[in-house]
Every structure is written in structure tokens, then in C-alpha cells.
XYZ file of C-alpha atoms in Angstrom:
619
model
C 55.739 101.956 124.190
C 59.329 100.682 124.038
C 60.036 97.861 121.616
C 62.357 94.861 121.628
C 64.509 94.190 118.569
C 66.658 91.325 117.342
C 70.303 91.981 116.441
C 72.808 89.864 114.561
C 76.088 91.430 115.693
C 78.280 89.979 112.952
C 82.024 90.110 112.404
C 81.657 91.701 108.974
C 78.054 92.920 108.821
C 75.148 93.392 111.226
C 71.437 92.984 110.743
C 68.618 94.341 112.919
C 65.017 93.134 112.717
C 61.705 93.496 114.549
C 58.391 91.663 114.701
C 55.489 93.594 113.198
C 52.063 91.954 113.230
C 53.499 88.572 114.258
C 55.918 88.672 111.290
C 59.638 89.522 111.466
C 61.016 92.204 109.161
C 64.511 93.555 108.562
C 65.062 97.235 109.368
C 66.996 98.988 106.570
C 69.568 101.728 107.041
C 69.108 105.290 105.798
C 71.032 104.308 102.680
C 68.514 101.510 102.031
C 70.913 98.672 102.850
C 69.503 95.733 104.838
C 72.840 95.086 106.548
C 75.311 97.469 108.197
C 79.100 96.953 108.019
C 80.574 96.196 111.457
C 83.100 99.007 111.099
C 83.913 101.956 113.375
C 86.146 104.765 112.136
C 87.648 107.883 113.695
C 88.568 110.999 111.737
C 91.626 113.114 112.475
C 89.337 115.519 114.388
C 88.106 112.652 116.563
C 84.689 112.332 114.937
C 83.256 108.820 115.114
C 81.916 107.091 112.007
C 79.882 103.876 111.921
C 78.871 101.448 109.205
C 79.193 102.134 105.499
C 80.609 105.633 105.965
C 83.384 104.202 108.167
C 84.108 101.430 105.682
C 84.436 103.934 102.824
C 87.199 105.881 104.572
C 89.097 102.746 105.627
C 91.377 102.915 102.580
C 92.674 106.378 103.409
C 92.566 105.947 107.190
C 93.269 102.262 107.957
C 94.992 102.651 111.325
C 91.989 104.505 112.768
C 89.324 102.238 111.288
C 88.330 99.180 113.309
C 86.706 96.112 111.756
C 86.271 92.475 112.845
C 86.294 93.569 116.506
C 84.042 90.598 117.285
C 87.124 88.404 116.966
C 88.631 90.197 119.976
C 85.643 90.543 122.294
C 85.926 88.605 125.547
C 89.464 87.379 124.852
C 92.730 87.894 126.712
C 95.587 89.734 125.004
C 97.935 86.739 125.258
C 95.469 84.309 123.653
C 96.593 82.748 120.328
C 93.589 84.279 118.547
C 94.462 87.830 119.595
C 98.114 87.361 118.674
C 97.050 86.146 115.252
C 94.723 89.133 114.870
C 97.592 91.505 115.678
C 99.352 90.318 112.542
C 96.277 90.839 110.369
C 94.706 94.097 111.538
C 96.046 97.527 110.493
C 94.947 99.108 113.778
C 96.932 98.781 117.021
C 95.885 96.021 119.430
C 97.368 96.635 122.884
C 97.342 95.035 126.337
C 95.680 96.565 129.384
C 97.219 96.329 132.858
C 95.078 93.290 133.733
C 95.818 91.513 130.459
C 92.606 92.574 128.695
C 92.555 93.552 125.023
C 92.502 97.216 124.086
C 92.477 98.937 120.693
C 94.414 102.185 120.430
C 92.865 104.893 118.284
C 94.220 108.463 118.241
C 96.146 107.925 121.498
C 93.085 106.570 123.347
C 92.489 102.945 124.309
C 89.101 101.337 123.679
C 87.874 97.918 124.784
C 86.264 95.661 122.135
C 83.033 96.029 124.122
C 83.057 99.815 123.732
C 83.569 99.616 119.977
C 80.914 96.909 119.636
C 78.604 99.203 121.620
C 79.144 101.949 119.036
C 77.843 99.578 116.347
C 74.945 98.426 118.535
C 74.090 102.061 119.242
C 73.862 102.727 115.516
C 71.501 99.757 115.081
C 69.395 100.950 118.021
C 69.093 104.416 116.459
C 68.118 102.902 113.098
C 65.372 100.877 114.773
C 64.048 103.861 116.742
C 63.896 106.013 113.622
C 62.151 103.236 111.679
C 59.631 102.400 114.415
C 59.085 105.941 115.675
C 59.449 104.905 119.313
C 62.079 104.064 121.916
C 63.928 100.769 121.756
C 65.163 99.669 125.158
C 65.598 95.891 124.867
C 67.240 93.534 122.412
C 67.973 89.928 121.663
C 71.616 89.705 120.549
C 73.053 86.664 118.807
C 76.510 85.206 119.343
C 78.391 82.282 117.787
C 77.286 79.010 119.341
C 80.859 78.279 120.384
C 81.336 81.562 122.280
C 82.377 80.839 125.855
C 81.012 82.556 128.959
C 83.567 85.390 128.782
C 82.607 86.256 125.230
C 78.889 86.103 126.029
C 79.321 88.333 129.066
C 81.369 90.804 127.022
C 78.595 90.919 124.392
C 76.039 91.671 127.113
C 78.324 94.442 128.399
C 78.446 95.947 124.902
C 74.651 95.964 124.799
C 74.461 97.715 128.174
C 76.951 100.371 127.078
C 74.806 100.968 123.972
C 71.787 101.631 126.182
C 70.106 98.283 125.602
C 68.815 95.805 128.121
C 69.898 92.490 126.653
C 66.807 90.355 127.226
C 68.578 87.260 125.998
C 71.720 86.059 124.274
C 71.032 83.272 121.763
C 73.268 81.275 119.474
C 73.439 82.321 115.834
C 72.628 78.879 114.355
C 69.668 78.599 116.734
C 68.382 82.008 115.617
C 68.713 80.939 111.989
C 66.693 77.783 112.715
C 63.964 79.886 114.356
C 63.630 81.979 111.200
C 63.822 78.891 108.992
C 61.129 76.942 110.861
C 58.700 79.752 111.608
C 56.115 78.674 109.019
C 56.845 74.939 108.864
C 55.127 72.771 111.472
C 56.512 69.423 110.283
C 58.769 67.401 112.576
C 62.322 67.258 111.303
C 66.006 67.427 112.157
C 67.929 70.442 110.882
C 71.668 71.105 110.687
C 72.620 74.793 110.626
C 75.980 75.419 108.943
C 77.011 78.965 109.837
C 80.216 80.274 108.235
C 80.353 84.030 108.683
C 83.001 86.717 108.542
C 84.922 85.632 111.605
C 83.420 82.506 113.157
C 82.114 79.063 112.219
C 79.330 77.192 114.000
C 77.309 74.092 113.315
C 74.245 73.096 115.317
C 71.912 70.116 115.106
C 68.308 70.903 116.056
C 65.120 68.927 116.359
C 62.068 70.948 115.309
C 58.540 69.769 115.993
C 55.219 71.042 117.329
C 56.629 74.520 117.881
C 59.603 73.290 119.930
C 63.129 74.092 118.714
C 65.460 71.810 120.633
C 69.198 72.128 120.080
C 70.690 68.645 120.298
C 74.362 69.562 119.831
C 76.667 72.325 118.705
C 80.307 72.694 117.680
C 82.485 75.145 115.831
C 85.557 77.351 115.596
C 85.518 80.920 116.934
C 88.418 81.990 114.703
C 87.446 80.750 111.247
C 85.564 82.873 108.735
C 85.541 85.073 105.666
C 88.312 87.294 107.050
C 90.689 84.315 106.788
C 89.651 83.676 103.182
C 90.271 87.335 102.330
C 93.693 87.160 103.943
C 94.711 84.233 101.732
C 93.922 86.307 98.645
C 95.840 89.277 100.073
C 98.884 87.079 100.687
C 98.679 85.794 97.108
C 98.423 89.339 95.720
C 101.430 90.445 97.794
C 103.525 87.540 96.547
C 102.516 87.986 92.901
C 103.119 91.736 92.941
C 106.511 91.347 94.589
C 107.506 88.749 92.008
C 106.470 91.070 89.163
C 107.801 94.368 90.500
C 110.293 93.445 93.207
C 108.370 95.652 95.667
C 107.184 94.322 99.032
C 103.915 95.991 100.078
C 103.639 94.324 103.496
C 104.676 97.484 105.341
C 102.389 99.820 103.375
C 99.159 100.109 105.408
C 97.311 102.050 102.688
C 98.219 99.492 100.042
C 97.247 96.618 102.344
C 93.823 98.124 102.947
C 93.247 98.496 99.192
C 94.361 94.892 98.726
C 91.959 93.723 101.426
C 88.987 95.471 99.811
C 89.946 94.113 96.396
C 90.338 90.610 97.850
C 86.875 90.669 99.416
C 85.337 91.927 96.178
C 87.124 89.274 94.087
C 86.088 86.505 96.499
C 82.417 87.518 96.227
C 82.596 87.723 92.434
C 84.100 84.232 92.208
C 81.002 82.781 93.855
C 79.232 83.662 90.599
C 82.050 83.769 88.026
C 84.901 81.402 87.210
C 87.430 84.246 86.789
C 87.764 87.864 87.845
C 90.230 90.710 87.271
C 91.865 92.517 90.187
C 93.074 95.952 89.100
C 94.553 98.503 91.493
C 96.140 101.467 89.712
C 98.835 103.481 91.504
C 99.195 100.875 94.253
C 102.671 102.305 94.967
C 105.611 103.985 93.244
C 109.390 103.812 93.051
C 112.141 105.742 91.273
C 110.833 104.613 87.913
C 107.358 105.987 88.614
C 103.921 104.728 89.726
C 103.172 100.988 89.834
C 99.870 99.339 89.039
C 98.566 95.938 90.098
C 96.629 93.917 87.540
C 96.050 90.197 88.086
C 93.528 87.580 87.021
C 92.220 85.243 89.724
C 90.288 82.093 88.857
C 87.846 80.215 91.045
C 90.070 77.166 90.730
C 93.066 79.099 92.097
C 91.013 80.553 94.936
C 89.765 77.097 95.928
C 93.330 75.826 95.921
C 94.346 78.658 98.286
C 91.534 78.160 100.806
C 90.795 74.428 100.618
C 92.346 73.781 104.037
C 90.137 76.491 105.579
C 87.022 74.861 104.156
C 88.207 71.448 105.342
C 88.425 72.839 108.897
C 84.608 72.906 108.937
C 84.358 69.123 108.523
C 85.468 67.941 111.991
C 83.059 70.239 113.896
C 80.193 68.986 111.697
C 80.996 65.359 112.443
C 81.531 66.176 116.134
C 78.093 67.829 116.333
C 76.482 64.766 114.739
C 78.246 62.474 117.217
C 77.170 64.609 120.188
C 73.597 64.588 118.868
C 73.780 60.777 118.576
C 72.813 60.625 114.933
C 74.177 59.925 111.472
C 74.376 62.435 108.632
C 71.572 60.713 106.703
C 69.199 61.352 109.625
C 69.388 65.109 108.977
C 66.371 66.287 106.970
C 67.584 69.787 106.098
C 70.899 71.653 106.054
C 70.535 75.423 106.336
C 73.384 77.659 105.116
C 74.059 80.809 107.130
C 76.727 83.522 106.785
C 78.197 85.256 103.758
C 81.118 82.853 103.356
C 78.670 79.940 103.074
C 77.788 81.185 99.570
C 81.139 79.981 98.214
C 80.697 77.047 95.772
C 83.476 75.015 97.444
C 81.738 75.419 100.813
C 78.413 74.297 99.336
C 80.142 71.297 97.759
C 81.735 70.410 101.123
C 78.398 70.652 102.948
C 76.843 68.401 100.321
C 79.604 65.830 100.844
C 79.394 65.897 104.672
C 75.621 65.583 104.947
C 74.895 63.702 101.723
C 72.300 66.204 100.540
C 71.987 69.597 98.863
C 71.835 72.400 101.424
C 68.742 74.569 101.689
C 69.496 77.995 100.206
C 65.994 79.477 100.343
C 66.827 81.854 103.196
C 69.070 84.905 102.785
C 72.243 83.881 104.686
C 73.032 87.516 105.506
C 69.661 88.209 107.153
C 68.378 84.927 108.575
C 70.180 85.264 111.949
C 68.852 88.783 112.549
C 65.356 87.649 111.607
C 65.632 84.713 114.007
C 66.701 87.064 116.797
C 63.587 89.139 116.121
C 61.476 85.959 116.267
C 62.893 85.258 119.742
C 62.049 88.842 120.731
C 58.531 88.236 119.446
C 58.258 85.074 121.541
C 59.335 86.921 124.707
C 56.945 89.832 124.060
C 54.077 87.484 123.252
C 53.745 88.620 119.619
C 54.628 85.122 118.399
C 52.971 82.257 120.219
C 53.350 78.479 120.417
C 57.118 78.491 119.858
C 59.601 77.261 122.471
C 63.401 77.423 122.211
C 65.607 74.924 124.042
C 69.302 75.742 123.550
C 72.479 74.048 124.792
C 75.760 75.039 126.413
C 78.662 74.768 123.941
C 81.397 73.771 126.422
C 81.587 71.751 129.631
C 81.631 73.573 132.971
C 83.198 72.489 136.252
C 85.877 73.324 138.751
C 89.484 72.592 139.644
C 89.957 69.732 142.099
C 92.869 68.026 143.816
C 95.944 67.460 141.679
C 95.004 70.255 139.258
C 92.305 68.162 137.614
C 89.135 69.415 135.914
C 85.934 67.957 137.344
C 82.903 68.561 135.112
C 79.511 69.365 136.602
C 77.714 70.302 133.384
C 78.649 68.430 130.214
C 78.774 70.234 126.886
C 75.551 70.196 124.818
C 73.419 70.116 127.984
C 70.066 71.805 127.421
C 69.833 75.225 129.069
C 68.653 76.604 131.391
C 70.054 73.892 133.661
C 71.361 73.296 137.186
C 73.798 70.710 138.533
C 74.964 70.038 142.108
C 77.870 67.985 143.421
C 79.341 67.541 146.909
C 83.088 67.890 147.535
C 85.255 67.723 150.655
C 88.514 69.122 152.047
C 92.002 67.745 151.290
C 93.696 68.947 154.518
C 92.957 68.579 158.229
C 91.193 71.563 159.836
C 90.874 73.305 156.489
C 88.838 76.467 157.152
C 88.274 77.595 153.591
C 88.178 76.296 150.016
C 88.869 78.111 146.769
C 86.418 77.517 143.941
C 88.067 77.924 140.539
C 85.294 77.869 137.909
C 86.472 76.410 134.596
C 85.097 75.972 131.097
C 86.527 73.602 128.501
C 87.052 69.959 127.600
C 90.585 69.163 128.818
C 91.135 66.911 131.860
C 93.940 69.097 133.226
C 92.514 72.248 134.841
C 95.281 74.547 133.594
C 94.394 73.733 129.976
C 90.843 75.049 130.365
C 89.605 78.597 130.704
C 89.136 80.021 134.186
C 85.921 82.039 134.334
C 86.414 83.246 137.881
C 87.442 82.327 141.430
C 85.912 82.788 144.863
C 86.427 81.463 148.400
C 84.060 79.736 150.810
C 85.322 80.606 154.306
C 84.272 79.604 157.821
C 84.318 75.833 157.380
C 84.227 74.109 160.807
C 87.586 72.523 161.799
C 87.545 68.800 161.023
C 89.768 66.051 159.652
C 90.221 66.036 155.888
C 87.436 64.298 154.028
C 84.816 65.060 156.683
C 83.402 68.511 155.684
C 80.746 68.427 152.991
C 80.811 71.330 150.518
C 77.980 71.398 147.988
C 78.797 73.208 144.752
C 75.953 74.239 142.444
C 76.313 75.367 138.833
C 73.347 77.212 137.328
C 73.225 78.289 133.672
C 70.431 80.636 132.633
C 68.739 80.864 129.232
C 71.474 83.245 128.029
C 74.195 80.704 128.765
C 75.460 82.887 131.644
C 76.890 80.933 134.574
C 76.031 81.301 138.273
C 78.048 79.284 140.824
C 77.477 78.791 144.558
C 79.200 76.778 147.287
C 77.639 75.834 150.647
C 79.092 74.145 153.734
C 76.387 71.597 154.582
C 77.336 71.479 158.271
C 77.254 75.213 158.990
C 74.977 76.360 156.188
C 77.450 79.090 155.225
C 77.261 79.933 151.523
C 79.137 81.950 148.960
C 78.064 82.515 145.378
C 78.959 84.537 142.302
C 77.552 85.378 138.933
C 80.682 84.515 137.019
C 82.279 87.733 135.777
C 84.827 86.784 133.148
C 88.375 87.923 133.714
C 88.476 89.423 130.223
C 85.324 91.514 130.723
C 84.922 95.079 131.900
C 84.360 95.650 135.596
C 81.009 97.014 136.775
C 82.715 100.315 137.585
C 84.172 100.559 134.080
C 80.816 99.789 132.466
C 79.029 102.362 134.628
C 81.688 104.963 133.852
C 81.410 104.343 130.100
C 77.599 104.572 130.218
C 77.687 107.806 132.252
C 80.282 109.316 129.932
C 78.125 108.421 126.942
C 75.093 110.129 128.526
C 77.069 113.292 129.258
C 78.344 113.442 125.679
C 75.214 112.048 123.999
C 74.139 115.301 122.363
C 77.672 116.156 121.238
C 78.167 112.647 119.842
C 74.831 112.858 118.030
C 75.845 116.142 116.411
C 79.233 114.719 115.435
C 77.602 111.654 113.921
C 75.128 113.795 111.997
C 77.946 116.091 110.839
C 79.926 113.050 109.709
C 77.023 111.785 107.603
C 76.425 115.211 106.090
C 80.125 115.746 105.391
C 80.352 112.402 103.619
C 77.435 113.322 101.333
C 78.913 116.774 100.710
C 82.291 115.303 99.755
C 80.658 112.980 97.237
C 78.573 115.736 95.621
C 81.455 118.212 95.740
C 83.774 115.898 93.841
C 81.227 115.111 91.114
C 80.129 118.754 90.758
C 83.710 120.047 90.508
C 84.394 117.548 87.740
C 81.195 118.418 85.855
C 81.733 122.178 86.271
C 85.262 121.938 84.876
C 83.905 120.226 81.749
C 80.629 122.065 81.141
C 80.844 125.265 83.224
C 81.627 127.495 80.224
C 78.201 126.686 78.789
C 76.555 128.528 81.714
C 75.977 132.265 81.773
C 78.305 134.303 83.984
C 75.751 134.730 86.768
C 75.237 130.967 87.123
C 78.976 130.320 86.864
C 79.550 132.687 89.777
C 76.776 131.025 91.813
C 78.249 127.556 91.237
C 81.725 128.740 92.260
C 80.318 130.309 95.436
C 78.477 127.111 96.405
C 81.519 124.921 95.704
C 83.681 127.190 97.868
C 81.076 127.022 100.654
C 81.068 123.234 100.363
C 84.849 123.089 100.780
C 84.578 125.187 103.950
C 81.702 123.056 105.262
C 83.778 119.874 104.895
C 86.459 121.400 107.098
C 83.982 123.002 109.515
C 82.004 121.829 112.522
C 78.552 123.269 111.863
C 75.623 120.905 111.236
C 73.345 123.779 110.138
C 75.944 125.095 107.670
C 76.513 121.597 106.272
C 72.746 121.088 105.877
C 72.360 124.371 103.973
C 75.379 123.651 101.776
C 74.063 120.179 100.968
C 70.778 121.705 99.816
C 72.621 124.235 97.622
C 74.841 121.488 96.199
C 71.651 119.744 95.144
C 70.635 122.881 93.266
C 74.077 123.080 91.632
C 73.808 119.429 90.616
C 70.517 120.193 88.876
C 72.002 123.247 87.103
C 74.959 121.215 85.860
C 72.752 118.271 84.895
C 70.587 120.601 82.780
C 73.601 122.037 80.969
C 75.016 118.542 80.382
C 71.744 117.429 78.789
C 71.560 120.517 76.594
C 72.520 119.749 72.990
C 72.982 122.895 70.807
C 72.517 120.842 67.637
C 68.906 120.029 68.532
C 68.083 123.199 70.448
C 65.742 125.601 68.618
C 64.637 128.957 69.973
C 61.071 130.226 69.658
C 62.255 132.959 67.262
C 63.963 130.415 65.004
C 60.878 128.249 65.084
C 58.707 131.205 64.003
C 61.075 131.954 61.105
C 60.872 128.341 59.974
C 57.069 128.419 60.126
C 56.989 131.642 58.054
C 59.313 130.093 55.460
C 57.092 127.065 55.178
C 53.900 129.156 54.845
C 55.585 131.409 52.277
């Protein structure tokens, strides 16, 4: 029987969970980690790497390693967010013919949806291996402030990965589901979700098994990646001041700086000072250069204070939309890795006038909540109802280029709204419906989700025809729009396909291509995992053999050399069976070398020597 899983598709890390026996549980990776890095890498041979293995090779292969792709999904190339990302990411972000975003890897262009699908496919495979059955459906979470284009693009990514996306739910809402699963008391909860790339805040009313979202707000381009970048910029400036060398054009150095920045940021959530040391960061005529700097929590807070302050207005806006004051909130739940930062916790305390609840793991709570929603749909979890809201207003362009709203932001979904319009010209035979999403009064300042025409309107003076427009938002937040001429009954409707999404033909082509190459891709992925393990063992065994190899007899020395040579060939080869055999032999070599390392000739005593000692004692 196929199962439904819950997925938190994060900017930095992902989490996948499932309901077992009416209880949600996180599915770990093969390495035992409960989260998977949202990273996709490509080797020089074109092999695809996902997760931790891709993140490990990012330092040596930054231009072919893609991270934070969630920041690009569902956006146009010319958007301010994408242009900002172009200045931060080491990989190439390009523009497609229709203005969509593409990422160029090894002379091939990929859409953000395709790369997100690679990550989702890895999570699907993890779940299937853990559960021992097929996984065909999923609940996928998105930031509450994602617009229709970004939600549609996320659904497309799920389809490409071979998943039927049963529902898209907002990340703060998922967190609240996990948080309130065992608590039946009536209360108001604020979910403060500051992750790797996005910030959301939602106000929910929980009571009698009903989770009702009252309001939501946020910023889809604010997260841990921005905090890391501030540290990187500081390191670049400090190093240039000390050495006179500008590292901005060195992609390898920048990737090392980014990893060091993320590590230092995490450490400063627990410590007041940390050391950042990067030996051989570069070299000049005088020789190699090393970076060694101390970073204090106080300095970090000074660098990122404005980023933290950007979370305040959305929080107050969400409270206003919910029609309540901060002191009416009973609990504040922290979600997302960046929410662990002491300055963030202090800011939350100041905004809401209370200590935030930190009982839930901020890295896992969204994935668990997604699994809870899957459990509700499958009937494994009963007596829970989720009522979500739309994050932005929806409407259409009317006369004079104005934006007329049909559905106000923070309306509970699913919902439907109708409004009747008329023509602006005599004998007008058709009208164009330009579907918009946003909050600005001028149509051009909002996002166009799609356009369609209603044709065949009966000739009549302007103002006479009656055209009824209906907006319908389903439980996923996906928009359906229809227009009907009330006099003739003629109707036209669309499921809004965002202009920054993939076409149906492109999606079908990608899915078919994946099926054709499924077995080859599986072998490549398996070879990549094996090769990574071989490389790690090979390096450690070579080092140990160089130090302790002379203590082995000649026969064992020759065996170790043979295995190490085979391992070198396996790393450069394409055979899964050969790599598997070599990995097993490397394990044997590791044991041989471990035994010789543990051998101490000063305490070793042969049986013959022991017998001599016994004879001496008896004599």
C-alpha cells in the first residue's frame, strides 16, 4: 500500500516525516541525520549528488553545486530577489527566453523546479527505504508568504519527483499542527518562522481540534543565508585589510568563507566568542596566506541587527490583521534554524512580551506538522481540522489600470468570491481578464498570475453587458478564475498557471526523461555514494599505512598496497560492483591497520617468552 509523507522543503535543510500508529515520526537519512541539506551537486563526469555528499564537495566544486534554490523557485529572472541572488551565489543564474530563471550547470540549463525535484526525489527514496513500500503522495510545506507562482512551482517540483502533491500548506501552519497535536486547550499561538531563506509569522487560534489561521505576514527573501553573507563580507574586509588581498573573485575561497561563516554563526548561539581559522586561504608571491580571526557574539549582533529588526513589522502587521494585541497571544513558537540566535529570541520576547516556546525542535517541527496533515487526510489522525488563509489579496485589472480586489489577504481558504463587471466601450465583443496578486492599488505594481479572454459578448452599449468573474482558491492556495457573460451564458475559465512556472509540456518532458534514465540515474547516485565513502577511507588508510605500514609483514604490506591501488581506480571508474567490492576490502584494510596501530611492542609478550618467565619463577 502506498503511503503519504510530509516534507519540509527548506532553503538550507529538508525534513521528511510520516505518521506511524497515529504518531508522526521523522525519517532519518542513511547517515543517521534527521535533516538533509538542500544541496544538489554535479561532478565533472556529470554525476548528480544530493544532500550531505553534495554539500561536502561544495568547497572544491562551488560553481557546480546548487544551494538555496528555494529562493529562486517561481520567480522571474528580472525580479529584485533573483538579481540579488545572482550577486551571492557561486553558480550561474541565467534567463530563459520567456524570462524564467534557469541555473546553468556543466553547459546545461536547469529550472529551479527541476533541481528542487532532485531533492524531493531523494527524500521520497529515503521514505520508501525506511517504510519498505512505495510513496506516491506528499504534503509539501511552503513559506506562508509564497505567492501563487511559487506555490505552483513547488507543486511542479513534486510532480517531477514522482509525487502527487496532496496539499500545499504553509510552514508556520504545519509547525502549529505539530505543536498543538497533544494539547486540547483553547489558545492563540504566534508562529515565528525564520529559516534559511524566508521569514514568516502566522497567528492561529487553536481549540477543540480546529487550527484556524487568523493572519499571516512575512518576507520571502530574509533568512539565515543573509546572516551568513554578513559574516562573509566582514571576513573579506578584515582579510583584505590585513593582507591587502581581495578574495571576492576567488570562488573557492568564497565557498570556504561561507562554510566557516555558517559554522561560526551557529557556534555563537551557544558561545560568546569563536575563532575562524582557514589555513591556505590563498597565496601570493610571498607564499601561502592564512585567515585567523576572532568573532564575538556582540560583533555578530552588530552586523545583523537590521536583519533581525526586519522581522518586527511583519509581526505587528500579522497582529493587526488578526485584530488582536500582542498580550492576547498565549504562546509564541520558534521555527527555523535562524530562530535559535539569542538576538532573535530577545527580539521575539520584546515584540510579544513573553518568552517564546522552545520545546519543539525548530529544524523538525515543520516536517512533523506536514506529516500530521498527511495523517489527517489519510484518516490516521482524527478530530483535527486545518483552516488556512491566503497570504496576499487577489483580484483583476480594471479600467484606468487599477487593481480591484475580489479576495482580501488573510481570507480563510478554501474560499470563493464573485463580482459582476461591465464593458467600457460600445459594442465591446470581448474582455481581457488579467488576474493579479498583491496589495498595491495600481495594477502594474502587483504580480500578474495569468491572462485570458472572454469572447462572444453580445453587442451592446458600454455599461450594459454583465460579466460575472469568480475567484476560487482551493485548500492548497491555488487559484481558479472564471468569467461568464450573464446574457449569453458563455464562460471562460483557467486554473491560473503562473508565468514563471514550467509549461505542462515541459513538465511532462522532464518526467518522461527521468523515467527513461531512472535506472542509470539510480546507478550514478549509488556510485556517487560509494565513491564518497571510498575516498574517505582511502585518505585515512593511506595516511595510516604511511605511518605504520612497516610494522606489517611483507605479505600484508603487499595486500594493503593492492587494495589501495584498486580503490584509486574505483574512484575514477564507473562500476558500482567494483566500488562495492573495493569498499569491503578497504574495510578489511582498515581493520589490519587499526590492529597494527593498537599493537604496542613494549607490552607485547609471546607465548615462548611467557613460558621462559614461568620457568624462571618456578626455578
